[in-house]
Coordinates of C-alpha atoms in Angstrom, one line a residue:
Chain A
M119 CA 8.3 28.7 -23.8
A120 CA 7.3 25.0 -23.7
E121 CA 4.3 24.4 -21.4
S122 CA 1.5 22.0 -21.1
R123 CA -2.1 23.3 -20.9
I124 CA -2.3 22.9 -17.1
R125 CA -2.7 26.7 -16.6
D126 CA -6.0 26.5 -18.5
I127 CA -7.6 24.2 -16.0
S128 CA -5.7 24.6 -12.7
Q129 CA -7.9 25.6 -9.8
L130 CA -4.9 26.8 -7.7
K131 CA -4.3 30.5 -6.9
P132 CA -1.3 31.6 -8.9
Y133 CA 1.8 30.4 -7.2
E134 CA 5.4 31.0 -8.2
R135 CA 8.3 29.4 -6.6
K136 CA 11.7 30.9 -7.3
F137 CA 14.2 28.2 -8.3
E138 CA 17.0 27.5 -5.9
W139 CA 18.8 24.4 -4.8
W140 CA 17.5 23.1 -1.5
G141 CA 20.9 21.7 -0.6
P142 CA 24.3 21.7 -2.3
S143 CA 24.3 22.6 -6.0
P144 CA 25.7 19.9 -8.4
E145 CA 29.0 21.8 -8.5
E146 CA 29.3 22.0 -4.7
A147 CA 28.3 18.4 -4.3
R148 CA 31.0 17.3 -6.8
K149 CA 33.7 19.4 -5.1
I150 CA 33.0 17.8 -1.7
L151 CA 33.2 14.3 -3.0
A152 CA 36.2 15.0 -5.2
S153 CA 38.1 16.5 -2.2
K154 CA 37.7 13.4 0.1
P155 CA 40.6 11.0 0.6
K156 CA 39.6 7.8 -1.3
G157 CA 41.8 5.1 0.3
I158 CA 39.9 2.1 1.7
R159 CA 39.7 2.6 5.4
D160 CA 37.7 1.5 8.4
K161 CA 34.7 3.8 8.7
R162 CA 33.1 2.3 11.7
M163 CA 32.0 4.7 14.4
T164 CA 29.2 5.0 17.0
L165 CA 26.0 6.4 15.8
K166 CA 26.4 9.2 18.3
D167 CA 29.7 10.2 16.8
A168 CA 28.4 9.9 13.2
V169 CA 25.4 12.2 13.8
K170 CA 27.6 14.6 15.8
K171 CA 30.1 14.8 13.0
F172 CA 27.8 15.1 10.0
V173 CA 24.3 16.4 11.0
K174 CA 24.3 20.2 11.3
D175 CA 21.6 22.8 11.5
G176 CA 20.2 23.9 8.1
I177 CA 21.2 20.8 6.2
N178 CA 19.3 18.8 3.6
L179 CA 18.7 15.3 5.1
G180 CA 18.1 12.6 2.5
I181 CA 16.1 9.8 4.1
G182 CA 16.5 6.3 2.6
G183 CA 13.9 3.5 2.5
F184 CA 10.3 3.5 1.6
V185 CA 7.3 4.1 4.0
N186 CA 8.2 1.5 6.6
T187 CA 10.7 -0.5 4.6
R188 CA 14.4 -0.3 5.6
V189 CA 13.9 3.1 7.1
P190 CA 16.8 4.6 9.1
I191 CA 15.0 4.8 12.5
A192 CA 18.1 4.4 14.7
I193 CA 19.7 7.4 12.9
V194 CA 16.5 9.5 13.1
H195 CA 16.2 8.8 16.9
E196 CA 19.8 9.8 17.4
I197 CA 19.3 13.0 15.4
I198 CA 16.3 13.8 17.7
R199 CA 18.4 13.2 20.8
Q200 CA 21.1 15.5 19.6
G201 CA 18.8 18.1 17.9
A202 CA 19.1 19.9 14.6
K203 CA 17.3 23.0 13.4
N204 CA 15.9 24.2 10.0
L205 CA 16.2 20.8 8.3
T206 CA 15.2 20.3 4.7
L207 CA 14.0 16.7 4.3
S208 CA 14.3 14.9 1.0
F209 CA 12.7 11.5 0.5
Q210 CA 10.4 9.4 -1.6
S211 CA 7.6 8.1 0.6
Q212 CA 8.0 8.1 4.4
S213 CA 5.9 7.4 7.4
L214 CA 7.7 6.9 10.7
T215 CA 11.0 8.8 10.0
A216 CA 9.3 12.0 9.0
E217 CA 6.6 11.8 11.7
Y218 CA 9.3 11.2 14.4
L219 CA 11.1 14.4 13.2
A220 CA 7.8 16.3 13.1
G221 CA 6.9 15.2 16.6
A222 CA 10.2 16.4 17.9
M223 CA 9.6 19.8 16.3
I224 CA 6.2 20.0 17.9
L225 CA 7.6 19.2 21.3
D226 CA 10.5 21.7 21.1
E227 CA 11.3 23.6 17.9
N228 CA 14.3 25.2 19.5
H229 CA 15.8 21.7 19.7
L230 CA 14.7 20.2 16.3
S231 CA 12.8 21.8 13.4
I232 CA 11.9 21.1 9.8
R233 CA 11.9 24.0 7.5
R234 CA 10.7 22.2 4.3
A235 CA 10.3 18.9 2.6
E236 CA 10.9 17.8 -1.0
M237 CA 9.0 14.6 -1.3
A238 CA 6.4 12.4 -3.1
W239 CA 4.4 11.0 -0.2
W240 CA 4.1 11.3 3.6
A241 CA 1.6 8.8 5.4
Y242 CA 1.4 5.3 6.7
E243 CA -0.3 3.2 4.0
V244 CA -2.7 0.7 5.7
I245 CA -2.2 2.3 9.1
G246 CA -3.6 5.6 8.0
L247 CA -2.7 9.2 7.3
A248 CA 0.2 11.0 8.9
P249 CA -1.3 13.3 11.6
L250 CA 1.7 15.5 12.1
F251 CA 2.3 16.0 8.4
R252 CA -1.3 17.2 8.2
Y253 CA -0.9 19.5 11.1
L254 CA 2.3 21.1 9.9
A255 CA 1.1 21.4 6.3
Q256 CA -2.4 22.7 7.0
N257 CA -0.9 25.3 9.4
G258 CA 1.7 26.4 6.9
M259 CA 4.5 25.5 9.2
I260 CA 6.7 23.8 6.6
E261 CA 7.3 24.5 3.0
I262 CA 6.5 21.5 0.7
D263 CA 7.7 20.7 -2.8
D264 CA 5.7 17.8 -4.3
Y265 CA 6.9 15.3 -6.9
S266 CA 5.8 11.9 -7.9
N267 CA 7.8 8.9 -6.6
Y268 CA 9.5 8.7 -10.0
G269 CA 10.1 12.4 -9.9
M270 CA 12.0 12.1 -6.6
A271 CA 13.8 8.9 -7.8
A272 CA 15.0 10.7 -10.9
R273 CA 16.1 13.7 -8.8
F274 CA 18.3 11.4 -6.6
K275 CA 19.4 9.5 -9.7
A276 CA 20.5 12.8 -11.4
G277 CA 22.4 13.6 -8.2
A278 CA 24.0 10.1 -8.3
M279 CA 24.9 10.5 -12.0
G280 CA 26.5 13.9 -11.5
V281 CA 24.1 15.6 -14.0
P282 CA 22.1 18.7 -13.1
F283 CA 18.7 17.4 -14.2
L284 CA 16.9 14.4 -15.8
P285 CA 14.0 14.3 -18.2
V286 CA 11.0 12.3 -17.0
R287 CA 7.7 11.2 -18.5
D288 CA 5.4 12.4 -15.7
M289 CA 4.3 15.4 -13.7
G290 CA 3.9 17.5 -16.8
G291 CA 0.2 18.5 -17.3
T292 CA -0.5 18.3 -13.5
D293 CA -0.5 20.9 -10.8
M294 CA 3.0 19.7 -9.9
E295 CA 4.2 21.4 -13.1
L296 CA 2.9 24.7 -11.6
T297 CA 4.2 24.2 -8.1
N298 CA 7.4 22.1 -8.0
R299 CA 10.9 23.1 -9.2
G300 CA 10.8 21.0 -12.3
K301 CA 10.3 22.6 -15.7
M302 CA 8.8 21.8 -19.0
I303 CA 11.2 22.1 -21.9
E304 CA 11.2 21.4 -25.6
C305 CA 13.3 18.3 -26.2
P306 CA 16.2 19.3 -28.4
F307 CA 15.9 16.0 -30.4
T308 CA 12.2 15.2 -30.7
G309 CA 11.0 18.8 -30.7
K310 CA 8.3 17.7 -28.2
N311 CA 7.6 18.8 -24.6
V312 CA 9.4 16.9 -21.9
Y313 CA 9.5 17.6 -18.2
V314 CA 12.8 17.9 -16.4
V315 CA 13.6 17.7 -12.7
P316 CA 16.6 19.2 -10.9
A317 CA 19.1 16.9 -9.2
C318 CA 18.7 16.4 -5.5
H319 CA 21.9 16.3 -3.5
P320 CA 21.3 15.9 0.2
D321 CA 24.0 17.2 2.5
V322 CA 23.6 14.0 4.5
G323 CA 22.1 10.7 3.3
I324 CA 20.8 8.3 6.0
I325 CA 20.4 4.7 5.0
H326 CA 19.8 1.4 6.7
V327 CA 21.0 -1.9 4.9
Q328 CA 21.1 -5.6 5.6
G329 CA 24.9 -6.0 5.3
A330 CA 28.0 -3.9 4.9
D331 CA 31.8 -4.2 5.5
K332 CA 33.7 -1.8 7.7
Y333 CA 34.8 0.1 4.6
G334 CA 31.3 1.1 3.6
N335 CA 30.5 -1.4 0.9
C336 CA 26.8 -2.2 1.3
R337 CA 24.5 -5.0 0.2
I338 CA 20.8 -4.5 0.0
F339 CA 18.2 -7.2 -0.3
G340 CA 14.5 -6.8 -1.1
P341 CA 13.6 -3.6 -2.8
Y342 CA 16.4 -1.1 -3.1
C343 CA 13.9 1.7 -2.9
T344 CA 16.3 4.6 -3.9
C345 CA 18.9 3.9 -1.3
P346 CA 21.9 3.5 -3.7
E347 CA 20.9 6.7 -5.5
I348 CA 20.5 8.7 -2.3
A349 CA 23.9 7.4 -1.0
M350 CA 25.6 8.4 -4.2
A351 CA 23.9 11.8 -4.5
S352 CA 24.6 12.8 -0.9
T353 CA 27.7 14.8 0.1
Y354 CA 28.0 12.6 3.2
T355 CA 26.3 9.3 3.9
I356 CA 25.7 7.6 7.3
V357 CA 24.8 3.9 7.0
T358 CA 23.5 1.6 9.7
T359 CA 23.7 -2.1 9.0
E360 CA 22.0 -5.2 10.5
K361 CA 25.1 -7.3 9.9
M362 CA 28.8 -6.7 9.3
I363 CA 30.2 -8.6 6.3
A364 CA 33.9 -9.6 6.1
G365 CA 35.8 -7.6 3.6
K366 CA 36.9 -10.8 1.9
A367 CA 33.3 -11.8 1.1
I368 CA 32.6 -8.4 -0.5
R369 CA 35.5 -8.9 -2.9
Q370 CA 34.3 -12.4 -3.7
F371 CA 30.9 -11.2 -4.9
P372 CA 31.5 -7.6 -5.9
N373 CA 28.3 -7.7 -8.0
L374 CA 26.3 -7.7 -4.8
T375 CA 27.6 -4.3 -3.7
E376 CA 24.9 -1.8 -4.2
I377 CA 26.6 1.1 -2.4
P378 CA 30.3 1.4 -2.9
F379 CA 32.8 2.5 -0.2
P380 CA 33.8 5.9 -1.6
V381 CA 30.3 7.3 -1.1
V382 CA 29.9 6.1 2.5
D383 CA 31.4 8.2 5.4
A384 CA 30.2 6.3 8.5
I385 CA 29.3 2.7 9.1
V386 CA 27.4 1.7 12.2
H387 CA 26.6 -1.9 13.1
Q388 CA 23.0 -1.5 14.4
P389 CA 20.8 -4.6 14.6
Y390 CA 17.1 -3.6 14.5
G391 CA 18.2 -0.3 13.0
A392 CA 14.8 0.1 11.1
Y393 CA 12.5 -1.2 13.9
P394 CA 9.5 -0.6 14.2
G395 CA 9.9 -0.5 10.4
A396 CA 10.8 -3.6 8.4
V397 CA 14.0 -5.1 7.0
Y398 CA 13.6 -7.8 4.3
G399 CA 15.2 -11.0 5.5
F400 CA 15.3 -9.9 9.2
Y401 CA 12.0 -8.6 10.5
W402 CA 8.6 -7.3 9.3
F403 CA 7.2 -4.0 10.7
D404 CA 5.6 -3.9 14.1
M405 CA 2.2 -2.6 13.4
A406 CA 1.2 -2.4 17.1
H407 CA 4.2 -0.2 18.0
I408 CA 3.6 2.0 14.9
R409 CA 0.0 2.4 16.0
L410 CA 1.1 3.3 19.5
F411 CA 3.3 6.1 18.2
R412 CA 0.7 7.2 15.6
S413 CA -2.1 7.4 18.2
A414 CA 0.0 9.8 20.3
C415 CA 0.5 12.0 17.2
E416 CA -3.2 11.8 16.3
E417 CA -4.2 12.8 19.8
F418 CA -2.1 15.9 19.6
R419 CA -3.6 16.8 16.2
K420 CA -7.1 16.4 17.4
T421 CA -6.8 17.9 20.9
G422 CA -3.6 20.0 20.9
K423 CA -2.5 18.0 24.0
K424 CA 1.1 17.0 24.0
D425 CA 1.1 14.6 27.0
K426 CA 1.0 11.3 25.1
L427 CA 3.5 12.5 22.6
E428 CA 5.9 13.7 25.3
E429 CA 5.5 10.4 27.1
Y430 CA 6.3 8.5 24.0
Y431 CA 9.4 10.6 23.2
N432 CA 10.7 10.5 26.7
K433 CA 10.3 6.7 27.1
Y434 CA 11.4 5.6 23.7
I435 CA 13.9 8.3 22.6
F436 CA 15.1 10.8 25.1
E437 CA 15.6 8.4 28.0
C438 CA 17.4 5.9 25.8
E439 CA 21.1 6.1 25.7
D440 CA 21.1 4.6 22.2
H441 CA 19.1 2.4 19.8
D442 CA 20.1 -0.8 21.7
D443 CA 18.6 0.8 24.7
F444 CA 15.3 1.5 22.8
I445 CA 15.2 -2.1 21.5
R446 CA 15.6 -3.4 25.1
K447 CA 12.4 -1.6 25.9
I448 CA 10.5 -3.6 23.3
P449 CA 8.9 -6.9 24.6
P450 CA 11.0 -9.8 23.2
E451 CA 7.9 -11.5 22.0
D452 CA 7.1 -8.4 19.8
L453 CA 10.6 -8.7 18.2
K454 CA 10.1 -12.4 17.8
R455 CA 6.8 -11.9 16.0
A456 CA 8.3 -9.3 13.7
R457 CA 11.1 -11.7 12.8
M458 CA 8.6 -14.5 12.1
L459 CA 6.4 -12.4 10.0
D460 CA 9.3 -11.6 7.6
G461 CA 9.1 -15.2 6.4
G462 CA 12.9 -15.7 6.4
Q463 CA 13.8 -14.4 3.0
P464 CA 17.1 -15.7 1.6
L465 CA 20.1 -13.3 2.0
L466 CA 23.8 -13.3 1.2
V467 CA 25.4 -11.5 4.1
Chain B
M17 CA -27.5 -14.0 -4.3
A18 CA -24.4 -13.8 -2.1
D19 CA -24.2 -11.0 0.4
Y20 CA -21.2 -8.7 -0.1
N21 CA -20.0 -5.3 1.0
P22 CA -19.0 -2.3 -1.2
Y23 CA -15.2 -2.9 -1.2
E24 CA -15.7 -6.6 -2.1
M25 CA -17.7 -5.4 -5.1
I26 CA -14.9 -3.0 -6.0
A27 CA -12.2 -5.6 -5.7
F28 CA -14.2 -8.1 -7.7
T29 CA -14.9 -5.6 -10.5
G30 CA -11.2 -4.7 -10.5
S31 CA -10.4 -8.3 -11.1
Q32 CA -12.8 -8.5 -14.0
V33 CA -11.2 -5.5 -15.7
L34 CA -7.7 -7.0 -15.7
E35 CA -6.9 -9.2 -18.7
D36 CA -4.6 -12.2 -18.8
N37 CA -1.0 -11.9 -20.1
T38 CA -0.6 -8.3 -18.9
I39 CA 1.4 -6.5 -16.3
V40 CA -0.4 -4.3 -13.7
F41 CA 1.4 -1.7 -11.6
V42 CA -0.3 -2.0 -8.2
G43 CA -0.5 0.2 -5.1
T44 CA -1.3 -1.1 -1.6
G45 CA -4.7 -2.5 -0.9
L46 CA -7.5 -3.2 -3.3
P47 CA -5.4 -3.3 -6.5
I48 CA -3.4 -6.2 -5.1
I49 CA -6.6 -8.0 -4.0
S50 CA -8.1 -7.5 -7.5
A51 CA -4.9 -8.7 -9.1
L52 CA -4.6 -11.8 -6.9
H53 CA -8.3 -12.7 -7.5
A54 CA -7.7 -12.3 -11.2
Q55 CA -4.6 -14.6 -11.0
M56 CA -6.6 -17.3 -9.2
T57 CA -9.5 -17.1 -11.7
H58 CA -9.5 -15.9 -15.2
A59 CA -5.9 -14.4 -15.6
P60 CA -3.3 -16.9 -14.4
N61 CA -0.6 -15.0 -16.3
L62 CA -1.4 -11.6 -15.0
L63 CA 1.7 -10.2 -13.4
M64 CA 2.3 -7.4 -10.9
I65 CA 4.9 -4.7 -10.6
F66 CA 5.5 -2.8 -7.3
E67 CA 7.1 0.7 -7.2
A68 CA 9.6 -0.2 -4.4
G69 CA 11.2 -2.5 -7.0
S70 CA 9.7 -6.0 -7.5
L71 CA 8.5 -7.5 -10.7
A72 CA 6.3 -10.6 -10.9
P73 CA 6.5 -11.7 -7.2
I74 CA 4.5 -14.6 -5.9
L75 CA 2.3 -13.4 -3.1
E76 CA 2.1 -16.5 -1.0
L77 CA 3.2 -15.1 2.4
G78 CA 0.0 -13.2 2.9
L79 CA -1.4 -9.9 1.6
P80 CA 1.3 -7.2 1.4
L81 CA 0.4 -4.2 3.6
S82 CA 3.0 -2.0 2.0
V83 CA 4.3 -1.9 -1.5
G84 CA 7.9 -2.1 -0.1
D85 CA 6.8 -5.1 2.0
T86 CA 8.8 -8.4 2.2
R87 CA 5.5 -10.0 1.1
A88 CA 5.4 -7.9 -2.1
A89 CA 9.0 -8.9 -2.9
N90 CA 8.6 -12.6 -2.3
R91 CA 10.0 -14.8 -5.1
A92 CA 10.0 -12.0 -7.6
C93 CA 11.6 -12.5 -11.0
F94 CA 13.4 -9.1 -10.8
L95 CA 14.0 -7.2 -7.7
K96 CA 15.7 -3.8 -7.9
G97 CA 14.6 -0.3 -6.9
M98 CA 12.2 2.5 -7.6
C99 CA 14.2 3.8 -10.6
Q100 CA 14.1 0.4 -12.4
A101 CA 10.4 -0.1 -11.7
F102 CA 9.4 3.3 -13.1
E103 CA 11.9 3.3 -15.9
L104 CA 10.6 0.0 -17.2
T105 CA 7.2 1.5 -17.0
Q106 CA 8.2 4.6 -19.0
R107 CA 9.6 2.2 -21.5
G108 CA 6.2 0.6 -21.8
I109 CA 6.1 -2.7 -19.8
A110 CA 3.1 -1.8 -17.6
D111 CA -0.4 -2.3 -19.2
Y112 CA -2.4 -1.0 -16.3
A113 CA -2.0 1.6 -13.6
F114 CA -4.2 0.9 -10.6
I115 CA -4.6 4.0 -8.4
G116 CA -6.9 5.7 -5.9
G117 CA -7.3 9.3 -4.9
A118 CA -9.5 11.8 -3.2
Q119 CA -11.2 13.4 -6.2
I120 CA -11.7 12.7 -9.9
D121 CA -13.1 14.8 -12.7
M122 CA -14.9 14.0 -16.0
Y123 CA -11.6 13.7 -17.8
G124 CA -10.1 11.3 -15.3
N125 CA -7.7 13.8 -13.6
V126 CA -7.2 12.7 -10.0
N127 CA -6.3 14.6 -6.9
S128 CA -4.3 13.1 -4.0
T129 CA -2.5 16.3 -2.8
I130 CA -4.7 19.0 -1.3
I131 CA -8.2 20.4 -0.8
G132 CA -8.3 24.2 -1.2
D133 CA -6.8 26.6 -3.7
D134 CA -3.8 27.7 -1.7
Y135 CA -0.9 25.3 -2.2
T136 CA 1.0 26.8 0.7
R137 CA -1.9 26.7 3.1
P138 CA -4.3 23.9 2.1
K139 CA -7.6 23.3 3.9
V140 CA -6.8 19.6 3.8
R141 CA -3.4 18.1 3.1
F142 CA -3.4 14.5 1.7
P143 CA -0.2 12.3 1.5
G144 CA 0.7 13.4 -2.0
S145 CA 1.4 11.7 -5.4
G146 CA 3.4 8.8 -4.2
G147 CA 3.7 6.5 -7.2
A148 CA 0.3 7.4 -8.6
G149 CA 1.3 10.5 -10.7
A150 CA 4.0 8.5 -12.5
M151 CA 1.8 5.5 -12.9
A152 CA -1.1 7.5 -14.5
A153 CA 1.4 9.1 -16.9
S154 CA 3.5 6.1 -17.9
C155 CA 1.4 3.0 -17.7
E156 CA -0.6 2.3 -20.8
R157 CA -4.1 2.4 -19.3
T158 CA -5.2 4.0 -16.0
I159 CA -7.7 2.3 -13.7
V160 CA -9.0 4.4 -10.8
I161 CA -10.7 3.0 -7.7
M162 CA -13.0 5.4 -5.8
P163 CA -16.1 5.1 -3.7
L164 CA -19.0 6.7 -5.6
E165 CA -19.6 9.9 -3.6
K166 CA -20.5 13.4 -4.9
R167 CA -17.7 15.1 -3.0
R168 CA -15.2 12.9 -4.9
F169 CA -16.7 13.0 -8.5
V170 CA -16.3 16.7 -9.1
E171 CA -16.5 19.2 -11.9
R172 CA -12.9 20.3 -11.3
V173 CA -10.4 18.7 -8.9
D174 CA -8.7 21.0 -6.5
F175 CA -5.2 19.8 -7.6
I176 CA -4.3 17.5 -10.5
T177 CA -1.9 15.0 -9.1
S178 CA -2.4 12.2 -11.6
I179 CA -2.9 13.2 -15.1
G180 CA -6.0 12.1 -17.0
F181 CA -7.1 13.6 -20.3
G182 CA -6.5 17.1 -18.8
D183 CA -9.0 19.5 -20.4
G184 CA -10.1 16.8 -22.8
S185 CA -8.3 18.2 -25.8
P186 CA -6.9 15.5 -28.0
D187 CA -3.2 16.5 -27.5
Y188 CA -3.3 17.4 -23.8
R189 CA -1.2 14.4 -22.8
E190 CA 1.2 14.8 -25.7
R191 CA 1.8 18.4 -24.8
A192 CA 2.3 17.3 -21.2
G193 CA 5.1 15.0 -22.3
V194 CA 3.6 11.8 -21.1
M195 CA 3.5 8.5 -22.9
G196 CA 0.7 6.3 -21.6
A197 CA -2.7 6.3 -23.4
G198 CA -4.4 7.5 -20.3
P199 CA -7.7 6.9 -18.4
Y200 CA -9.4 3.6 -19.0
R201 CA -11.8 2.6 -16.2
V202 CA -13.1 4.0 -12.9
I203 CA -14.4 1.4 -10.5
T204 CA -16.9 2.2 -7.8
H205 CA -19.1 -0.1 -5.7
Q206 CA -22.2 1.0 -7.7
A207 CA -21.0 1.7 -11.2
L208 CA -18.2 1.0 -13.6
F209 CA -17.1 3.9 -15.9
G210 CA -15.1 4.1 -19.0
Y211 CA -14.4 7.1 -21.3
D212 CA -16.0 8.2 -24.6
K213 CA -13.4 7.9 -27.4
R214 CA -14.4 11.1 -29.1
T215 CA -14.8 13.5 -26.2
R216 CA -12.6 11.7 -23.7
R217 CA -15.3 12.3 -21.1
M218 CA -16.3 9.8 -18.4
M219 CA -19.0 7.4 -19.6
L220 CA -21.2 5.1 -17.6
L221 CA -20.7 1.4 -18.7
E222 CA -22.3 -0.6 -16.0
V223 CA -24.5 -0.1 -12.9
A224 CA -25.0 -2.3 -9.8
P225 CA -28.1 -4.4 -9.8
G226 CA -31.2 -2.5 -8.6
L227 CA -29.8 0.9 -9.5
T228 CA -30.5 3.1 -12.6
P229 CA -28.2 5.4 -14.6
E230 CA -30.1 8.3 -13.0
D231 CA -29.2 7.0 -9.5
I232 CA -25.5 7.1 -10.6
Q233 CA -25.8 10.6 -12.2
D234 CA -27.2 11.9 -8.9
K235 CA -24.0 10.9 -7.1
V236 CA -21.7 12.5 -9.7
G237 CA -21.0 16.2 -9.7
F238 CA -20.6 16.5 -13.5
E239 CA -22.6 15.4 -16.5
L240 CA -21.9 11.8 -17.4
I241 CA -22.1 10.4 -20.8
I242 CA -24.9 7.8 -20.6
P243 CA -25.1 5.5 -23.6
K244 CA -28.4 3.9 -24.6
E245 CA -27.3 0.5 -23.4
V246 CA -25.9 0.3 -19.8
K247 CA -25.1 -3.1 -18.6
T248 CA -25.7 -4.5 -15.1
M249 CA -22.5 -5.1 -13.1
Q250 CA -21.7 -8.7 -12.5
E251 CA -21.9 -9.6 -8.8
P252 CA -19.3 -11.7 -7.1
S253 CA -20.3 -15.3 -6.6
A254 CA -20.1 -17.2 -3.3
E255 CA -16.8 -18.7 -4.7
D256 CA -15.5 -15.2 -5.6
L257 CA -16.3 -13.9 -2.1
K258 CA -14.6 -16.9 -0.5
L259 CA -11.4 -16.2 -2.5
L260 CA -11.5 -12.5 -1.8
R261 CA -11.9 -13.1 2.0
E262 CA -9.1 -15.6 1.9
I263 CA -6.9 -13.0 0.2
D264 CA -7.7 -10.3 2.9
P265 CA -8.6 -12.4 5.9
E266 CA -8.2 -9.6 8.4
G267 CA -10.4 -7.3 6.3
Y268 CA -7.8 -4.5 6.2
F269 CA -9.2 -3.3 2.9
L270 CA -12.4 -5.3 2.2
K271 CA -14.2 -4.5 5.4
R272 CA -13.9 -0.7 5.3
R273 CA -17.1 1.2 5.0
I274 CA -18.4 3.8 2.6
E275 CA -20.6 6.6 3.9
E276 CA -23.9 6.8 2.1

């Protein structure tokens, strides 16, 4: 069997993870997409209805964006309001979205719970480590499958391509080779070792974009992260958009469509849909609000007290009818500062 | 002599290591500060690539605080996604990986995943690989930034997240299926390290003024290769410090402290 020499130097206790798909298999994912009606139709709905229709207990939830960039906060808040149990999370690098879900689990695991996460990174960059991730991981409360950011990107890309795996040039020779669900194989062409990672097909992909038409054609500006791949790999995709684009404009510049209509199931017009995260061309992230939330999480991790966490969730999530209601609670000057800090990047929406 | 703090020394040394006409794959914080300083001084044609998807942006809106940040995408030449950034890197466009981590060993393997030996129940859980694992594998040369502390420079890292020279055998990286040449420099506030070509072990190259190679060895949990001639690290000039502090005026990264 092809293998690197990692076993000779690894300090980990022996660990074997049986391979299984943590969501639909490539065949199941293909069948679901193939069986959908393909005609161009209006896919607008309320976020409430979209989450109710697609987000079920036990699903694999593919979270778009990167750390605090174009993160689907409005969708995550709505999932928390409605509740969902035994979720598998799949993502690249996340901060707020994953911590919001983790906090909901800590407050009431009969309402929302995370079973496992397949991911590359979970923290806040300059703002610090993710307290709730630490808490859940160090207490063995969630199962984790670690990849590099390219590892996860290649897994979503394999899903988007309709192939069961992709070869990559990293993770071999590291402890991820011993712990994650990728495998070292001998390349049939070069005869050399090459690491392969299984496709990742979320049951539901959640994505926030700058512009989309009502049929689901989406434009993305700034870094794409892996949003197009996640949308194409998922069996169902919910998209929130800062702006609605007229269908005519989409057909005028089809090159600008990064997510095409057949892979989108729900379109929700949701300004500030990534706040307190950032959306290139619209607003930068709101560091003060992120710190407010993070400090409630950190207090729980340090003291076990849930008051601050509860207070935050009640005020900003449970007592909000929807995301617009949440945004109304944010001081207008904070929103204005977030818009100014973006620097007004040029967009075509 | 100008008065500077440890992270200013690290950022300045990082700048000195980067050559002109190259591409550096940067993560948040000090790598960006080093690259910007290099661009403003000795390496005007040094270019950056960010994992969220931007290539050769012009960082004129302020220091990016996230690699997916608007500021890190500003006026890029090519702005796509994570797949494109890493695939170009696998293809060979990135000369340097510039990464951090919690622990490093003598062969340049880096841990940013867990402390402990039980993957399912770690003593400490760190954020994970992020881009670092792919950068250390696929960029041509890996530069690691780490405060010089004994708990970080260890005989064996608890978890290899970013590949170095593995066990030091000449074909470790090839058998692992990775393409980049591997570890190149380790930058700390008190010493600059490289690697011995023959053994692939970490080697002391330079020490900070006032310190001896023995001082450095005392802070490292494995035996360093110490050549006969060890240079003194160049210190940032008043002009360098001014530039660095203009790059990070809030001191998000430069004003952090290192426990002695």
